[in-house]
mmCIF file of C-alpha atoms in Angstrom:
data_model
loop_
_atom_site.group_PDB
_atom_site.id
_atom_site.type_symbol
_atom_site.label_atom_id
_atom_site.label_comp_id
_atom_site.label_asym_id
_atom_site.label_seq_id
_atom_site.Cartn_x
_atom_site.Cartn_y
_atom_site.Cartn_z
ATOM 1 C CA MET C 1 76.166 97.226 118.048
ATOM 2 C CA ASN C 2 77.640 95.746 121.213
ATOM 3 C CA ARG C 3 76.955 92.327 119.872
ATOM 4 C CA ALA C 4 78.828 93.193 116.708
ATOM 5 C CA ARG C 5 81.824 94.399 118.708
ATOM 6 C CA LEU C 6 81.814 91.220 120.764
ATOM 7 C CA ALA C 7 81.759 89.106 117.639
ATOM 8 C CA VAL C 8 84.705 90.994 116.212
ATOM 9 C CA VAL C 9 86.676 90.473 119.434
ATOM 10 C CA PHE C 10 85.906 86.763 119.332
ATOM 11 C CA LEU C 11 87.017 86.485 115.744
ATOM 12 C CA LEU C 12 90.262 88.287 116.537
ATOM 13 C CA MET C 13 90.893 85.936 119.429
ATOM 14 C CA LEU C 14 90.202 83.052 117.122
ATOM 15 C CA ALA C 15 92.626 84.373 114.562
ATOM 16 C CA ALA C 16 95.273 84.817 117.246
ATOM 17 C CA CYS C 17 94.776 81.258 118.444
ATOM 18 C CA GLY C 18 94.952 79.895 114.928
ATOM 19 C CA ASP C 19 97.978 81.926 113.916
ATOM 20 C CA ARG C 20 100.474 79.125 114.191
ATOM 21 C CA THR C 21 102.401 79.564 110.991
ATOM 22 C CA GLU C 22 104.189 76.272 111.021
ATOM 23 C CA ARG C 23 106.408 75.462 108.106
ATOM 24 C CA PRO C 24 106.048 71.976 106.671
ATOM 25 C CA PRO C 25 108.875 69.534 107.272
ATOM 26 C CA LEU C 26 111.211 68.647 104.447
ATOM 27 C CA SER C 27 109.445 66.137 102.256
ATOM 28 C CA GLN C 28 110.201 63.631 99.570
ATOM 29 C CA PRO C 29 108.378 65.651 96.860
ATOM 30 C CA LEU C 30 110.491 68.699 97.743
ATOM 31 C CA LEU C 31 113.713 66.701 97.624
ATOM 32 C CA ALA C 32 112.693 65.123 94.326
ATOM 33 C CA ALA C 33 111.988 68.539 92.803
ATOM 34 C CA LEU C 34 115.295 69.934 94.068
ATOM 35 C CA ALA C 35 117.118 66.907 92.631
ATOM 36 C CA GLN C 36 115.452 67.508 89.278
ATOM 37 C CA ALA C 37 116.435 71.170 89.308
ATOM 38 C CA ARG C 38 120.009 70.223 90.093
ATOM 39 C CA SER C 39 120.035 67.659 87.271
ATOM 40 C CA TYR C 40 118.762 70.175 84.732
ATOM 41 C CA HIS C 41 121.510 72.599 85.706
ATOM 42 C CA HIS C 42 124.096 69.869 85.190
ATOM 43 C CA LEU C 43 122.514 68.987 81.871
ATOM 44 C CA ALA C 44 122.703 72.620 80.804
ATOM 45 C CA ASP C 45 126.372 72.690 81.783
ATOM 46 C CA LEU C 46 127.098 69.624 79.688
ATOM 47 C CA HIS C 47 125.326 71.062 76.657
ATOM 48 C CA LEU C 48 127.204 74.320 77.009
ATOM 49 C CA ALA C 49 130.465 72.441 77.272
ATOM 50 C CA ASN C 50 129.555 70.602 74.079
ATOM 51 C CA GLY C 51 128.849 73.863 72.297
ATOM 52 C CA ALA C 52 125.089 73.373 72.220
ATOM 53 C CA PRO C 53 123.625 76.409 73.945
ATOM 54 C CA GLU C 54 120.160 75.764 72.503
ATOM 55 C CA ARG C 55 120.047 72.427 74.272
ATOM 56 C CA ALA C 56 121.157 74.161 77.440
ATOM 57 C CA VAL C 57 118.247 76.583 77.048
ATOM 58 C CA GLU C 58 115.903 73.624 76.620
ATOM 59 C CA ALA C 59 117.189 72.055 79.822
ATOM 60 C CA LEU C 60 116.620 75.244 81.792
ATOM 61 C CA GLU C 61 113.150 75.691 80.329
ATOM 62 C CA ARG C 62 112.321 72.181 81.492
ATOM 63 C CA LEU C 63 113.614 73.140 84.906
ATOM 64 C CA LEU C 64 111.072 75.975 85.008
ATOM 65 C CA ALA C 65 108.333 73.353 84.678
ATOM 66 C CA VAL C 66 109.505 71.256 87.647
ATOM 67 C CA PRO C 67 106.553 70.807 90.029
ATOM 68 C CA PHE C 68 107.738 72.033 93.424
ATOM 69 C CA PRO C 69 105.383 71.573 96.390
ATOM 70 C CA ALA C 70 103.035 74.515 96.612
ATOM 71 C CA GLY C 71 104.428 77.336 98.721
ATOM 72 C CA ALA C 72 107.867 75.748 99.207
ATOM 73 C CA PRO C 73 110.362 78.647 99.502
ATOM 74 C CA GLU C 74 113.118 76.441 98.097
ATOM 75 C CA GLY C 75 111.086 75.975 94.942
ATOM 76 C CA GLU C 76 110.595 79.693 94.518
ATOM 77 C CA ASP C 77 114.312 80.309 95.064
ATOM 78 C CA ALA C 78 115.377 77.574 92.645
ATOM 79 C CA LEU C 79 113.054 78.846 89.921
ATOM 80 C CA LEU C 80 114.263 82.432 90.306
ATOM 81 C CA ASP C 81 117.832 81.218 90.040
ATOM 82 C CA ALA C 82 117.007 79.210 86.928
ATOM 83 C CA ARG C 83 115.358 82.264 85.368
ATOM 84 C CA ALA C 84 118.448 84.357 86.038
ATOM 85 C CA ARG C 85 120.666 81.786 84.333
ATOM 86 C CA LEU C 86 118.264 81.260 81.435
ATOM 87 C CA ALA C 87 117.935 85.007 80.820
ATOM 88 C CA LYS C 88 121.692 85.440 80.672
ATOM 89 C CA LEU C 89 121.917 82.521 78.267
ATOM 90 C CA HIS C 90 119.283 84.060 75.995
ATOM 91 C CA LEU C 91 121.106 87.374 76.131
ATOM 92 C CA ALA C 92 124.381 85.707 75.229
ATOM 93 C CA GLN C 93 122.628 84.060 72.276
ATOM 94 C CA GLY C 94 121.418 87.435 71.000
ATOM 95 C CA ARG C 95 117.829 87.190 72.193
ATOM 96 C CA PRO C 96 117.431 90.148 74.555
ATOM 97 C CA ASP C 97 113.655 90.260 74.145
ATOM 98 C CA VAL C 98 113.255 86.635 75.191
ATOM 99 C CA ALA C 99 115.629 87.256 78.078
ATOM 100 C CA ARG C 100 113.516 90.223 79.160
ATOM 101 C CA ARG C 101 110.356 88.118 79.135
ATOM 102 C CA VAL C 102 111.988 85.394 81.236
ATOM 103 C CA VAL C 103 113.096 87.967 83.811
ATOM 104 C CA ASP C 104 109.870 89.950 83.901
ATOM 105 C CA GLU C 105 107.778 86.826 84.428
ATOM 106 C CA GLY C 106 109.939 85.929 87.391
ATOM 107 C CA LEU C 107 109.806 89.410 88.908
ATOM 108 C CA ALA C 108 106.047 89.636 88.465
ATOM 109 C CA GLY C 109 105.277 86.319 90.118
ATOM 110 C CA THR C 110 107.443 86.642 93.222
ATOM 111 C CA PRO C 111 106.234 88.816 96.097
ATOM 112 C CA ARG C 112 108.666 87.406 98.703
ATOM 113 C CA GLU C 113 112.015 89.150 98.881
ATOM 114 C CA SER C 114 115.138 87.020 98.774
ATOM 115 C CA PHE C 115 118.740 87.053 97.595
ATOM 116 C CA PHE C 116 117.468 85.211 94.532
ATOM 117 C CA LEU C 117 114.968 87.934 93.740
ATOM 118 C CA ALA C 118 117.692 90.549 94.200
ATOM 119 C CA ASN C 119 119.856 88.567 91.780
ATOM 120 C CA LEU C 120 117.067 88.538 89.213
ATOM 121 C CA TYR C 121 116.714 92.317 89.541
ATOM 122 C CA SER C 122 120.440 92.549 88.990
ATOM 123 C CA VAL C 123 120.091 90.504 85.776
ATOM 124 C CA SER C 124 117.203 92.766 84.796
ATOM 125 C CA GLY C 125 119.573 95.703 85.143
ATOM 126 C CA GLU C 126 122.147 93.946 82.980
ATOM 127 C CA LEU C 127 119.544 93.383 80.270
ATOM 128 C CA ALA C 128 118.614 97.064 80.317
ATOM 129 C CA GLU C 129 122.296 98.018 80.107
ATOM 130 C CA ALA C 130 122.801 95.740 77.111
ATOM 131 C CA ARG C 131 119.719 97.174 75.438
ATOM 132 C CA ALA C 132 120.972 100.710 76.055
ATOM 133 C CA HIS C 133 124.284 99.794 74.479
ATOM 134 C CA THR C 134 122.598 98.615 71.269
ATOM 135 C CA LEU C 135 120.374 101.717 71.171
ATOM 136 C CA ASP C 136 123.181 104.244 71.639
ATOM 137 C CA ALA C 137 123.855 104.619 67.926
ATOM 138 C CA VAL C 138 120.265 104.597 66.661
ATOM 139 C CA ASP C 139 118.133 106.144 69.392
ATOM 140 C CA PRO C 140 119.997 108.028 72.116
ATOM 141 C CA ASP C 141 116.789 108.950 73.996
ATOM 142 C CA ALA C 142 115.698 105.327 74.176
ATOM 143 C CA ALA C 143 119.207 104.393 75.269
ATOM 144 C CA ARG C 144 119.014 106.894 78.144
ATOM 145 C CA ALA C 145 115.634 105.488 79.158
ATOM 146 C CA GLU C 146 117.092 101.977 79.224
ATOM 147 C CA ARG C 147 119.982 103.174 81.399
ATOM 148 C CA ARG C 148 117.518 104.747 83.801
ATOM 149 C CA ALA C 149 115.664 101.422 83.924
ATOM 150 C CA ALA C 150 118.965 99.681 84.601
ATOM 151 C CA ILE C 151 119.708 102.023 87.488
ATOM 152 C CA VAL C 152 116.272 101.404 89.001
ATOM 153 C CA ALA C 153 116.714 97.639 88.716
ATOM 154 C CA HIS C 154 120.173 97.661 90.278
ATOM 155 C CA GLU C 155 119.026 99.915 93.107
ATOM 156 C CA ARG C 156 116.118 97.611 93.773
ATOM 157 C CA SER C 157 118.514 94.690 93.888
ATOM 158 C CA ILE C 158 120.747 96.496 96.377
ATOM 159 C CA GLN C 159 117.808 97.427 98.612
ATOM 160 C CA ILE C 160 116.482 93.873 98.698
ATOM 161 C CA ASN C 161 119.935 92.511 99.480
ATOM 162 C CA GLU C 162 120.324 94.975 102.348
ATOM 163 C CA ARG C 163 116.919 94.144 103.817
ATOM 164 C CA ILE C 164 117.530 90.396 103.659
ATOM 165 C CA GLN C 165 120.996 90.759 105.123
ATOM 166 C CA ARG C 166 119.653 92.902 107.967
ATOM 167 C CA ARG C 167 116.895 90.421 108.687
ATOM 168 C CA LEU C 168 119.285 87.480 108.753
ATOM 169 C CA THR C 169 121.574 89.357 111.105
ATOM 170 C CA GLU C 170 118.676 90.162 113.433
ATOM 171 C CA GLU C 171 117.517 86.556 113.414
ATOM 172 C CA ARG C 172 120.991 85.408 114.364
ATOM 173 C CA GLN C 173 121.143 87.713 117.377
ATOM 174 C CA MET S 1 53.809 129.735 120.889
ATOM 175 C CA SER S 2 54.275 131.675 124.065
ATOM 176 C CA GLY S 3 55.750 128.775 126.043
ATOM 177 C CA PRO S 4 59.256 128.602 127.475
ATOM 178 C CA VAL S 5 62.081 128.889 125.037
ATOM 179 C CA ASP S 6 64.034 125.685 124.349
ATOM 180 C CA ASP S 7 67.512 125.383 125.775
ATOM 181 C CA ASP S 8 68.823 124.906 122.257
ATOM 182 C CA ASP S 9 67.724 128.409 121.456
ATOM 183 C CA ASP S 10 69.597 130.037 124.342
ATOM 184 C CA GLU S 11 72.478 131.083 122.188
ATOM 185 C CA LEU S 12 70.212 132.555 119.532
ATOM 186 C CA GLU S 13 68.173 134.314 122.204
ATOM 187 C CA ALA S 14 71.272 135.931 123.614
ATOM 188 C CA LYS S 15 71.840 137.619 120.259
ATOM 189 C CA VAL S 16 68.272 139.023 120.058
ATOM 190 C CA SER S 17 67.703 142.535 121.313
ATOM 191 C CA PRO S 18 65.027 143.238 123.998
ATOM 192 C CA ARG S 19 62.962 145.141 121.457
ATOM 193 C CA GLU S 20 62.978 142.161 119.070
ATOM 194 C CA GLN S 21 62.010 139.864 121.924
ATOM 195 C CA ALA S 22 59.062 142.081 122.836
ATOM 196 C CA GLU S 23 57.925 142.156 119.203
ATOM 197 C CA ALA S 24 58.173 138.372 118.982
ATOM 198 C CA ALA S 25 56.128 137.966 122.180
ATOM 199 C CA ARG S 26 53.443 140.318 120.883
ATOM 200 C CA LEU S 27 53.216 138.390 117.608
ATOM 201 C CA ALA S 28 53.047 135.088 119.492
ATOM 202 C CA ARG S 29 50.120 136.394 121.558
ATOM 203 C CA LEU S 30 48.300 137.452 118.387
ATOM 204 C CA VAL S 31 48.794 133.993 116.832
ATOM 205 C CA ASP S 32 47.661 132.266 120.051
ATOM 206 C CA ASP S 33 44.532 134.426 120.138
ATOM 207 C CA LEU S 34 43.870 133.693 116.482
ATOM 208 C CA LEU S 35 44.177 129.931 117.076
ATOM 209 C CA ASP S 36 41.784 130.280 120.037
ATOM 210 C CA GLY S 37 39.206 131.779 117.667
ATOM 211 C CA ALA S 38 39.562 135.469 118.581
ATOM 212 C CA PRO S 39 39.197 137.892 115.675
ATOM 213 C CA ALA S 40 42.295 139.591 114.346
ATOM 214 C CA PRO S 41 42.761 143.233 115.351
ATOM 215 C CA ALA S 42 41.431 145.661 112.785
ATOM 216 C CA ALA S 43 44.586 147.725 112.571
ATOM 217 C CA MET S 44 48.037 146.181 112.344
ATOM 218 C CA GLU S 45 51.203 146.464 110.307
ATOM 219 C CA SER S 46 51.133 144.788 106.897
ATOM 220 C CA GLU S 47 54.010 142.475 107.826
ATOM 221 C CA THR S 48 52.214 141.328 110.966
ATOM 222 C CA ARG S 49 49.014 140.797 108.968
ATOM 223 C CA LEU S 50 50.892 138.598 106.475
ATOM 224 C CA LEU S 51 52.335 136.501 109.278
ATOM 225 C CA LEU S 52 48.927 136.032 110.867
ATOM 226 C CA GLN S 53 47.397 135.073 107.517
ATOM 227 C CA ALA S 54 50.152 132.465 107.032
ATOM 228 C CA ALA S 55 49.436 131.057 110.501
ATOM 229 C CA GLN S 56 45.725 130.941 109.705
ATOM 230 C CA ARG S 57 46.327 129.072 106.433
ATOM 231 C CA ILE S 58 48.561 126.506 108.163
ATOM 232 C CA ARG S 59 45.875 125.972 110.802
ATOM 233 C CA ASP S 60 43.128 125.570 108.163
ATOM 234 C CA ALA S 61 45.182 123.024 106.224
ATOM 235 C CA GLY S 62 45.206 120.738 109.270
ATOM 236 C CA PRO S 63 47.821 118.053 110.026
ATOM 237 C CA PRO S 64 49.688 116.514 107.039
ATOM 238 C CA ALA S 65 47.776 113.612 105.525
ATOM 239 C CA MET S 66 49.428 110.134 105.479
ATOM 240 C CA ALA S 67 48.156 107.000 103.767
ATOM 241 C CA PRO S 68 46.972 104.355 106.289
ATOM 242 C CA ALA S 69 49.454 101.766 105.017
ATOM 243 C CA ARG S 70 52.318 104.225 105.279
ATOM 244 C CA ARG S 71 51.232 105.246 108.787
ATOM 245 C CA GLU S 72 51.117 101.571 109.859
ATOM 246 C CA ALA S 73 54.580 100.979 108.444
ATOM 247 C CA VAL S 74 56.013 103.971 110.273
ATOM 248 C CA LEU S 75 54.421 102.892 113.546
ATOM 249 C CA ASP S 76 55.619 99.313 113.098
ATOM 250 C CA ALA S 77 59.140 100.469 112.423
ATOM 251 C CA ALA S 78 59.075 102.698 115.476
ATOM 252 C CA PHE S 79 57.623 100.274 117.986
ATOM 253 C CA ALA S 80 58.297 96.778 116.640
ATOM 254 C CA ARG S 81 60.681 94.548 118.584
ATOM 255 C CA TRP S 82 63.980 93.487 117.129
ATOM 256 C CA PRO S 83 63.128 90.538 114.915
ATOM 257 C CA ARG S 84 64.463 87.244 116.139
ATOM 258 C CA ALA S 85 65.811 86.452 112.693
ATOM 259 C CA ARG S 86 68.419 89.182 113.132
ATOM 260 C CA VAL S 87 69.507 88.014 116.554
ATOM 261 C CA TRP S 88 70.107 84.336 115.886
ATOM 262 C CA PRO S 89 73.019 84.677 113.442
ATOM 263 C CA TRP S 90 74.910 86.711 116.027
ATOM 264 C CA VAL S 91 74.168 84.216 118.765
ATOM 265 C CA ALA S 92 75.222 81.302 116.557
ATOM 266 C CA ALA S 93 78.409 83.042 115.422
ATOM 267 C CA THR S 94 79.360 83.941 118.986
ATOM 268 C CA VAL S 95 78.754 80.415 120.267
ATOM 269 C CA LEU S 96 80.719 78.881 117.386
ATOM 270 C CA ALA S 97 83.598 81.302 117.854
ATOM 271 C CA ALA S 98 83.719 80.557 121.581
ATOM 272 C CA ALA S 99 83.655 76.813 120.917
ATOM 273 C CA ALA S 100 86.439 77.088 118.345
ATOM 274 C CA ALA S 101 88.579 79.185 120.706
ATOM 275 C CA PHE S 102 87.979 76.611 123.450
ATOM 276 C CA VAL S 103 89.029 73.715 121.233
ATOM 277 C CA LEU S 104 92.127 75.579 120.043
ATOM 278 C CA ALA S 105 93.094 76.443 123.597
ATOM 279 C CA LEU S 106 92.801 72.806 124.679
ATOM 280 C CA ARG S 107 94.699 71.469 121.678
ATOM 281 C CA PRO S 108 98.132 70.190 122.724
ATOM 282 C CA PRO S 109 100.910 72.261 121.181
ATOM 283 C CA SER S 110 102.561 70.518 118.279
ATOM 284 C CA PRO S 111 106.176 69.595 118.922
ATOM 285 C CA ARG S 112 108.529 72.234 117.575
ATOM 286 C CA VAL S 113 110.492 71.025 114.590
ATOM 287 C CA ALA S 114 114.105 72.101 114.290
ATOM 288 C CA ASP S 115 114.742 74.745 111.671
ATOM 289 C CA GLU S 116 116.984 72.518 109.594
ATOM 290 C CA LEU S 117 114.193 69.990 109.219
ATOM 291 C CA VAL S 118 111.568 72.255 107.704
ATOM 292 C CA SER S 119 111.050 73.806 104.316
ATOM 293 C CA ARG S 120 112.448 77.346 104.393
ATOM 294 C CA PRO S 121 114.044 80.053 102.236
ATOM 295 C CA ALA S 122 117.573 79.362 101.043
ATOM 296 C CA ASP S 123 118.880 82.863 101.798
ATOM 297 C CA ARG S 124 120.835 81.912 104.891
ATOM 298 C CA LEU S 125 122.426 78.925 103.159
ATOM 299 C CA VAL S 126 123.365 80.646 99.919
ATOM 300 C CA GLY S 127 124.067 84.171 101.083
ATOM 301 C CA ARG S 128 124.186 87.277 98.983
ATOM 302 C CA ILE S 129 124.693 86.494 95.298
ATOM 303 C CA ALA S 130 127.524 88.525 93.816
ATOM 304 C CA ALA S 131 127.121 89.893 90.308
ATOM 305 C CA ALA S 132 129.982 87.712 89.109
ATOM 306 C CA ASP S 133 128.133 84.625 90.384
ATOM 307 C CA SER S 134 124.812 85.702 88.992
ATOM 308 C CA ALA S 135 124.515 82.779 86.599
ATOM 309 C CA ALA S 136 126.235 80.232 88.837
ATOM 310 C CA ALA S 137 122.925 78.622 89.636
ATOM 311 C CA ARG S 138 124.306 75.112 89.299
ATOM 312 C CA ALA S 139 126.539 75.490 92.340
ATOM 313 C CA ARG S 140 123.669 76.929 94.370
ATOM 314 C CA ALA S 141 121.359 74.107 93.272
ATOM 315 C CA ASP S 142 123.960 71.578 94.408
ATOM 316 C CA LEU S 143 124.341 73.298 97.757
ATOM 317 C CA LEU S 144 120.610 73.611 98.336
ATOM 318 C CA TYR S 145 119.933 70.003 97.427
ATOM 319 C CA ALA S 146 122.746 68.700 99.657
ATOM 320 C CA ASP S 147 121.549 70.762 102.620
ATOM 321 C CA ARG S 148 117.928 69.752 102.335
ATOM 322 C CA LEU S 149 118.852 66.125 101.719
ATOM 323 C CA ALA S 150 120.817 66.099 104.977
ATOM 324 C CA GLY S 151 117.789 67.457 106.835
ATOM 325 C CA TYR S 152 115.466 65.013 105.184
ATOM 326 C CA ARG S 153 117.729 62.105 106.112
ATOM 327 C CA ARG S 154 117.565 63.143 109.748
ATOM 328 C CA ILE S 155 113.782 63.103 109.551
ATOM 329 C CA VAL S 156 113.829 59.642 107.974
ATOM 330 C CA LEU S 157 116.326 58.274 110.497
ATOM 331 C CA ARG S 158 114.268 59.366 113.468
ATOM 332 C CA GLY S 159 111.181 57.787 111.900
ATOM 333 C CA GLY S 160 109.359 60.940 110.923
ATOM 334 C CA SER S 161 109.278 60.327 107.189
ATOM 335 C CA ARG S 162 106.182 61.413 105.338
#
C-alpha cells in the first residue's frame, strides 16, 4: 500500500513538472487559414452587394471548411463568428431550421468560453425569438416555449460575456 | 469454557446479572466435565440437558472436514511470500518516474515567448461583441488577421520562422 502511495506521489510530481502549457507560436498555417477566412468574408460581402445571398451562403460554408491548425484558439473564434453570420443569413433568407442547425453545431462543438461563443448564443436567442414570432398565431404554447428558450440563450450569452470580461480585467491587473 | 473472559466481552458482561453469571459458570463446568469424559448428572433442568446434548453432538462431529487441496491453498495463501511478479512493476514504475522527473528537472527552461507572438484567443483583441455587430464578422476577421500577421512578421524578422 505504501508503495502504491509512493507511486502516486511520483506521478503527481511528474505531472507537475510536465505541466508547462506553452502555446505554440504564430505559424504560417495559422496565418494562411486566417487569410482564407478573411477572404471568404469579403467574398460573401461582394455577393450580398450583388444581390446574390445564396452565393454569400456558399462562401461562408466554404469558410467553415477552412483547415485551421488543431487547437488554435483563433480558428475556433473565426469559425464561431462565421457560424453566427451564416445563421443570420439563413434566417434572413427564410430558412430558420437551417440557421438553427448551423448555430447548434457551433454551440455543441465549443467547450471554451469566449466573446464569440457568447455572440453565437445571442444569435441562438434571436433565432428562438423569430421562431416564437411565427408561432404566435398558430401555436401560442410553442411560441411561449420558444421565448423561454430565447431568454435562456440570451442569459447564457450575458453570463459568458461577464466571465470573459472579468477574466480579461484580472489578467490586466 | 471456564477460562478468562475476553476483553471484548467486558461490555456485555457488565450488563449480565450476578445470578446469570453464576448460571453460566455452572453450565460451563458441566460442559467441561462432559468433554473430559465425566457422565452427565442424572437430574438437571430440561434446558440444561438440551445444551449439554448440543455440546456433546458438536464434540462427536469432530473438527470441520476440509479437502486436502483446499487446505493446501489456504495455507499457501496465509504463509506464502509476496510474489516477485507483483513487486517488479512497482519498482520499474517508481524508477521510471524518478528518472523522468530527474530529466525534466535538468531540462533547460524554454525561452518565454511574448504573448503577441503566440497563438491565443481573440477575446482581448476583439472585445465584447454587441448585438448590433453580431454579424459583422468581416471586420473582426480583418482585425484578427492584421494582428496575427504583425506578430508573425516579428517572428520572421528575428529569424524564428517555422
